[in-house]
Rosetta silent file (secondary structure, phi, psi, omega in degrees, C-alpha in Angstrom):
SEQUENCE: XXXXXXXXXXXXXXXXXXXXXXXXXXXXXXXXXXXXXXXXXXXXXXXXXXXXXXXXXXXXXXXXXXXXXXXXXXXXXXXXXXXXXXXXXXXXXXXXXXXXXXXXXXXXXXXXXXXXXXXXXXXXXXXXXXXXXXXXXXXXXXXXXXXXXXX
SCORE:     score description
SCORE:     0.000 S_00000001
   1 L     0.000  143.436  177.204  186.499   -6.212 -176.669 S_00000001
   2 L   -79.300  109.348  179.356  186.794   -3.798 -179.529 S_00000001
   3 L  -127.744   99.916  179.779  189.646   -1.494 -178.588 S_00000001
   4 L  -122.215  105.291  173.954  190.820    0.682 -181.415 S_00000001
   5 L  -102.234    6.213 -173.814  192.912    3.668 -180.508 S_00000001
   6 L   -58.976  -44.893 -175.138  194.522    3.659 -183.918 S_00000001
   7 L   -74.179  -42.767 -176.083  192.604    6.593 -185.371 S_00000001
   8 L   -71.445  -19.964  177.219  192.633    8.902 -182.367 S_00000001
   9 L  -108.522   22.699 -174.588  196.386    8.364 -181.972 S_00000001
  10 L   -89.689  169.275  176.648  197.154    8.507 -185.670 S_00000001
  11 H   -67.134  -29.733  179.963  199.288   10.864 -187.704 S_00000001
  12 H   -64.263  -41.492  179.018  196.124   12.123 -189.384 S_00000001
  13 H   -70.993  -36.359  175.474  194.705   13.414 -186.113 S_00000001
  14 H   -63.665  -38.930  177.691  198.078   14.903 -185.240 S_00000001
  15 H   -64.325  -39.569  175.556  198.078   16.611 -188.641 S_00000001
  16 H   -60.805  -41.954  179.256  194.622   18.002 -187.888 S_00000001
  17 H   -63.823  -37.508  175.783  195.953   19.326 -184.607 S_00000001
  18 H   -64.237  -41.375  178.477  198.817   21.012 -186.488 S_00000001
  19 H   -63.270  -45.773 -179.392  196.297   22.588 -188.873 S_00000001
  20 H   -63.758  -35.958  178.402  194.121   23.871 -186.045 S_00000001
  21 H   -66.410  -47.594 -177.658  197.178   25.296 -184.310 S_00000001
  22 H   -67.389  -38.676  178.947  198.483   27.093 -187.388 S_00000001
  23 H   -68.313  -41.055  179.361  195.050   28.422 -188.359 S_00000001
  24 H   -66.753  -34.907  177.894  194.331   29.615 -184.829 S_00000001
  25 H   -66.180  -43.772  178.990  197.732   31.295 -184.681 S_00000001
  26 H   -71.506  -31.510 -178.470  197.138   33.107 -187.980 S_00000001
  27 H   -76.855   -9.935  175.264  193.574   34.016 -187.094 S_00000001
  28 L   -60.777  -29.507  179.515  194.783   35.847 -183.981 S_00000001
  29 L   -66.160  -27.871 -176.258  195.636   38.704 -186.317 S_00000001
  30 L   -75.889  -38.049 -178.408  191.976   39.016 -187.307 S_00000001
  31 L    53.160   53.077  178.397  190.575   39.421 -183.772 S_00000001
  32 L  -121.198  177.931  177.577  187.062   38.455 -184.853 S_00000001
  33 H   -65.256  -33.787  178.622  184.414   36.093 -183.553 S_00000001
  34 H   -64.892  -43.512  179.947  185.588   33.475 -186.067 S_00000001
  35 H   -65.398  -38.040  177.065  189.144   33.616 -184.753 S_00000001
  36 H   -63.362  -40.874  179.288  187.896   33.278 -181.176 S_00000001
  37 H   -68.136  -37.659  178.276  185.830   30.243 -182.194 S_00000001
  38 H   -65.472  -41.522  177.744  188.779   28.671 -184.023 S_00000001
  39 H   -63.343  -42.729  176.967  190.986   29.085 -180.956 S_00000001
  40 H   -62.190  -40.991  178.289  188.269   27.539 -178.799 S_00000001
  41 H   -63.410  -43.668  178.223  187.938   24.671 -181.272 S_00000001
  42 H   -61.315  -43.766  178.856  191.701   24.079 -181.211 S_00000001
  43 H   -63.841  -39.589  179.317  191.702   24.015 -177.400 S_00000001
  44 H   -66.477  -41.252  178.242  188.789   21.565 -177.344 S_00000001
  45 H   -62.683  -45.076  178.950  190.492   19.222 -179.827 S_00000001
  46 H   -62.184  -40.533  179.157  193.697   19.293 -177.775 S_00000001
  47 H   -64.606  -43.069 -179.607  191.742   18.598 -174.568 S_00000001
  48 H   -63.928  -44.088 -177.489  189.893   15.651 -176.130 S_00000001
  49 H   -68.380  -38.863 -177.955  193.074   14.117 -177.497 S_00000001
  50 H   -76.668  -25.113 -179.007  195.076   14.484 -174.302 S_00000001
  51 H   -96.633   -0.742 -175.267  192.320   13.131 -172.058 S_00000001
  52 H   -61.492  -40.682 -176.781  191.309   10.186 -174.286 S_00000001
  53 H   -67.660  -14.509  177.012  193.574    7.657 -172.551 S_00000001
  54 H   -78.499  -17.120 -178.612  191.847    8.377 -169.247 S_00000001
  55 L   -83.702  106.733 -178.569  188.580    6.964 -170.621 S_00000001
  56 L   -92.955  -28.394 -179.493  188.536    3.299 -169.691 S_00000001
  57 L   -84.806  145.408 -176.604  184.865    2.600 -170.332 S_00000001
  58 H   -62.897  -38.097  179.526  183.683    2.066 -173.880 S_00000001
  59 H   -63.532  -37.201  177.167  180.820    4.544 -173.526 S_00000001
  60 H   -69.300  -36.244  176.722  183.278    7.279 -172.511 S_00000001
  61 H   -65.709  -40.874  177.524  185.504    6.448 -175.489 S_00000001
  62 H   -62.317  -43.113  178.789  182.507    6.712 -177.811 S_00000001
  63 H   -61.246  -40.594  178.541  181.654   10.054 -176.275 S_00000001
  64 H   -64.098  -42.663  177.624  185.222   11.277 -176.836 S_00000001
  65 H   -62.280  -41.760 -179.192  185.086   10.215 -180.503 S_00000001
  66 H   -68.269  -37.202  176.430  181.753   11.973 -180.970 S_00000001
  67 H   -66.039  -39.442  177.944  183.047   15.148 -179.311 S_00000001
  68 H   -64.043  -42.413  178.436  186.109   15.046 -181.552 S_00000001
  69 H   -61.552  -40.956  178.099  183.909   14.623 -184.631 S_00000001
  70 H   -62.644  -43.356 -179.803  181.825   17.621 -183.555 S_00000001
  71 H   -67.556  -34.948  177.525  184.925   19.775 -183.093 S_00000001
  72 H   -66.576  -43.226  177.962  186.291   18.706 -186.494 S_00000001
  73 H   -63.125  -40.857  177.770  183.011   19.646 -188.176 S_00000001
  74 H   -62.665  -45.668  179.198  183.038   22.961 -186.336 S_00000001
  75 H   -60.741  -44.650 -179.526  186.646   23.631 -187.358 S_00000001
  76 H   -60.854  -43.235  178.977  185.898   22.802 -190.983 S_00000001
  77 H   -66.112  -36.968 -179.728  182.932   25.180 -191.047 S_00000001
  78 H   -71.671  -38.834 -179.282  184.957   27.961 -189.433 S_00000001
  79 H   -64.304  -36.161  179.103  187.936   27.584 -191.770 S_00000001
  80 H   -62.826  -23.034 -178.328  185.654   27.947 -194.783 S_00000001
  81 L   -88.499   -6.724 -179.873  184.654   31.388 -193.492 S_00000001
  82 L   -72.804  156.392  179.136  188.223   32.689 -193.279 S_00000001
  83 L   -71.491  134.946  176.168  189.531   35.167 -195.770 S_00000001
  84 L   -65.412  -12.131  179.229  191.517   33.662 -198.653 S_00000001
  85 L   -70.790  -20.857  176.565  193.976   36.519 -198.111 S_00000001
  86 L   -67.555  137.223 -179.057  195.362   34.689 -195.069 S_00000001
  87 L   -89.176   78.671 -177.735  198.477   32.776 -195.961 S_00000001
  88 L  -100.008  127.539  176.865  197.434   29.389 -194.572 S_00000001
  89 L   -96.280  132.568    6.817  199.460   26.346 -195.568 S_00000001
  90 L   -91.181    9.003 -179.706  198.400   24.107 -197.393 S_00000001
  91 L   122.060  159.534 -176.539  195.393   26.301 -198.153 S_00000001
  92 H   -67.346  -46.557 -177.692  191.801   26.524 -197.006 S_00000001
  93 H   -61.482  -47.342  177.259  190.363   24.007 -199.487 S_00000001
  94 H   -62.538  -34.664  178.133  192.839   21.188 -198.718 S_00000001
  95 H   -66.287  -42.157  179.672  192.343   21.714 -194.984 S_00000001
  96 H   -65.310  -44.931  179.083  188.563   21.525 -195.376 S_00000001
  97 H   -61.546  -45.649  179.340  188.766   18.395 -197.549 S_00000001
  98 H   -60.541  -46.917 -176.887  191.173   16.746 -195.105 S_00000001
  99 H   -68.913  -33.134  177.065  189.053   17.571 -192.065 S_00000001
 100 H   -68.166  -40.299  177.042  185.848   16.359 -193.751 S_00000001
 101 H   -64.009  -42.452  178.569  187.466   13.020 -194.632 S_00000001
 102 H   -65.389  -37.546  176.898  188.756   12.674 -191.081 S_00000001
 103 H   -57.059  -47.928 -178.901  185.304   13.564 -189.745 S_00000001
 104 H   -67.605  -35.564  177.211  183.713   10.677 -191.645 S_00000001
 105 H   -66.351  -39.101  178.547  186.440    8.258 -190.559 S_00000001
 106 H   -69.308  -37.824  175.395  185.944    9.229 -186.920 S_00000001
 107 H   -62.065  -38.774  179.519  182.195    8.822 -187.299 S_00000001
 108 H   -64.573  -46.104  179.198  182.801    5.340 -188.725 S_00000001
 109 H   -65.416  -38.690  177.573  185.008    4.293 -185.798 S_00000001
 110 H   -62.386  -40.742  178.113  182.502    5.758 -183.357 S_00000001
 111 H   -65.785  -39.123  177.089  179.726    3.731 -184.988 S_00000001
 112 H   -63.550  -41.067  178.412  181.838    0.558 -184.780 S_00000001
 113 H   -66.181  -40.603  178.987  182.461    1.197 -181.086 S_00000001
 114 H   -65.561  -38.897  176.990  178.758    1.870 -180.502 S_00000001
 115 H   -63.538  -41.457  178.460  177.875   -1.353 -182.341 S_00000001
 116 H   -64.691  -40.212  176.697  180.334   -3.263 -180.172 S_00000001
 117 H   -61.229  -41.367  177.887  178.803   -1.725 -177.053 S_00000001
 118 H   -62.026  -40.933  179.323  175.391   -2.833 -178.285 S_00000001
 119 H   -67.506  -34.179  176.739  176.703   -6.353 -178.813 S_00000001
 120 H   -70.555  -36.340 -177.883  178.154   -6.369 -175.287 S_00000001
 121 H   -69.120  -40.918 -179.650  174.918   -5.072 -173.838 S_00000001
 122 E  -112.348   92.629 -176.587  172.772   -7.703 -175.518 S_00000001
 123 E   -93.372  127.117 -176.858  174.614  -10.971 -175.253 S_00000001
 124 L  -118.406   98.015  179.155  172.995  -13.888 -176.963 S_00000001
 125 L  -102.010  -36.326 -178.412  174.359  -17.264 -175.898 S_00000001
 126 L  -123.169   41.719  178.088  171.253  -19.416 -175.823 S_00000001
 127 L    64.771   10.485  173.319  169.037  -17.502 -178.282 S_00000001
 128 L  -115.014  150.274 -176.698  167.655  -15.322 -175.473 S_00000001
 129 L   -84.834  126.814 -179.022  168.563  -11.724 -174.973 S_00000001
 130 E  -122.147  147.669  178.466  170.500  -11.094 -171.769 S_00000001
 131 E   -92.072  134.446  178.428  171.577   -7.845 -170.169 S_00000001
 132 L  -113.584  133.234  177.300  175.259   -7.392 -169.403 S_00000001
 133 L   -63.737  119.729 -173.592  176.449   -4.917 -166.813 S_00000001
 134 L   -64.063  -32.764 -177.154  178.334   -2.311 -168.873 S_00000001
 135 L   -73.334  -29.699 -174.397  180.910   -1.555 -166.182 S_00000001
 136 L  -114.359   11.748 -172.696  181.880   -5.165 -165.679 S_00000001
 137 L   -62.549  -35.590 -177.886  181.178   -6.627 -169.110 S_00000001
 138 L   -80.527  -32.955 -174.942  184.810   -7.177 -170.040 S_00000001
 139 L   -86.015  -44.719 -168.153  185.966   -8.446 -166.673 S_00000001
 140 L  -118.077  -17.915 -178.047  183.113  -10.540 -165.356 S_00000001
 141 L    76.413 -139.028 -178.041  180.536  -11.078 -168.094 S_00000001
 142 L   -70.408  146.369  177.557  177.005  -11.749 -166.907 S_00000001
 143 L   -82.972  115.411 -174.800  176.051  -10.875 -163.360 S_00000001
 144 L   -71.843  -26.173 -175.661  175.256  -14.196 -161.635 S_00000001
 145 L   -81.837  -16.639 -176.220  173.338  -12.574 -158.736 S_00000001
 146 L  -112.096  159.309  174.467  170.790  -10.789 -160.908 S_00000001
 147 L   -80.709  110.977 -174.970  168.210  -11.962 -163.382 S_00000001
 148 L   -90.353   -1.904 -179.226  169.825  -11.041 -166.711 S_00000001
 149 E   -76.710  138.752  175.618  166.864  -12.019 -168.899 S_00000001
 150 L   -94.661  -10.510 -177.838  164.993   -9.219 -170.593 S_00000001
 151 L   -69.936    0.000    0.000  162.044  -11.478 -171.444 S_00000001
């Protein structure tokens, strides 16, 4: 089974979390709709990261990666709207560039996981397409009691 937790538990994602925390902390001074959205985005990213290890099924892991990618894109769009007068380290442009690169990397890992799920779902051992029960695909393989042929 394809099990890659490397990116979601990486220093890069932790660095993103540090950026969202510092930007949300500084944007509290603004008290605008953008600052409220940034705080919400930071909370969502933290929730996704802390609950990721609870997702045992591959489909749930894919969903977590896709939710994280959405929150990163949202954060990047919100940061671009902040005033350059805010003293944000390392600056708005580097944060946006970093988050966009991380967004594409997370999309790539999500696509790899989705491809692996597709390969598990359609197992081809004797040149015929067979359906594999997604909940038991890693433990038991094909369900012997059911007709697994899609033909």
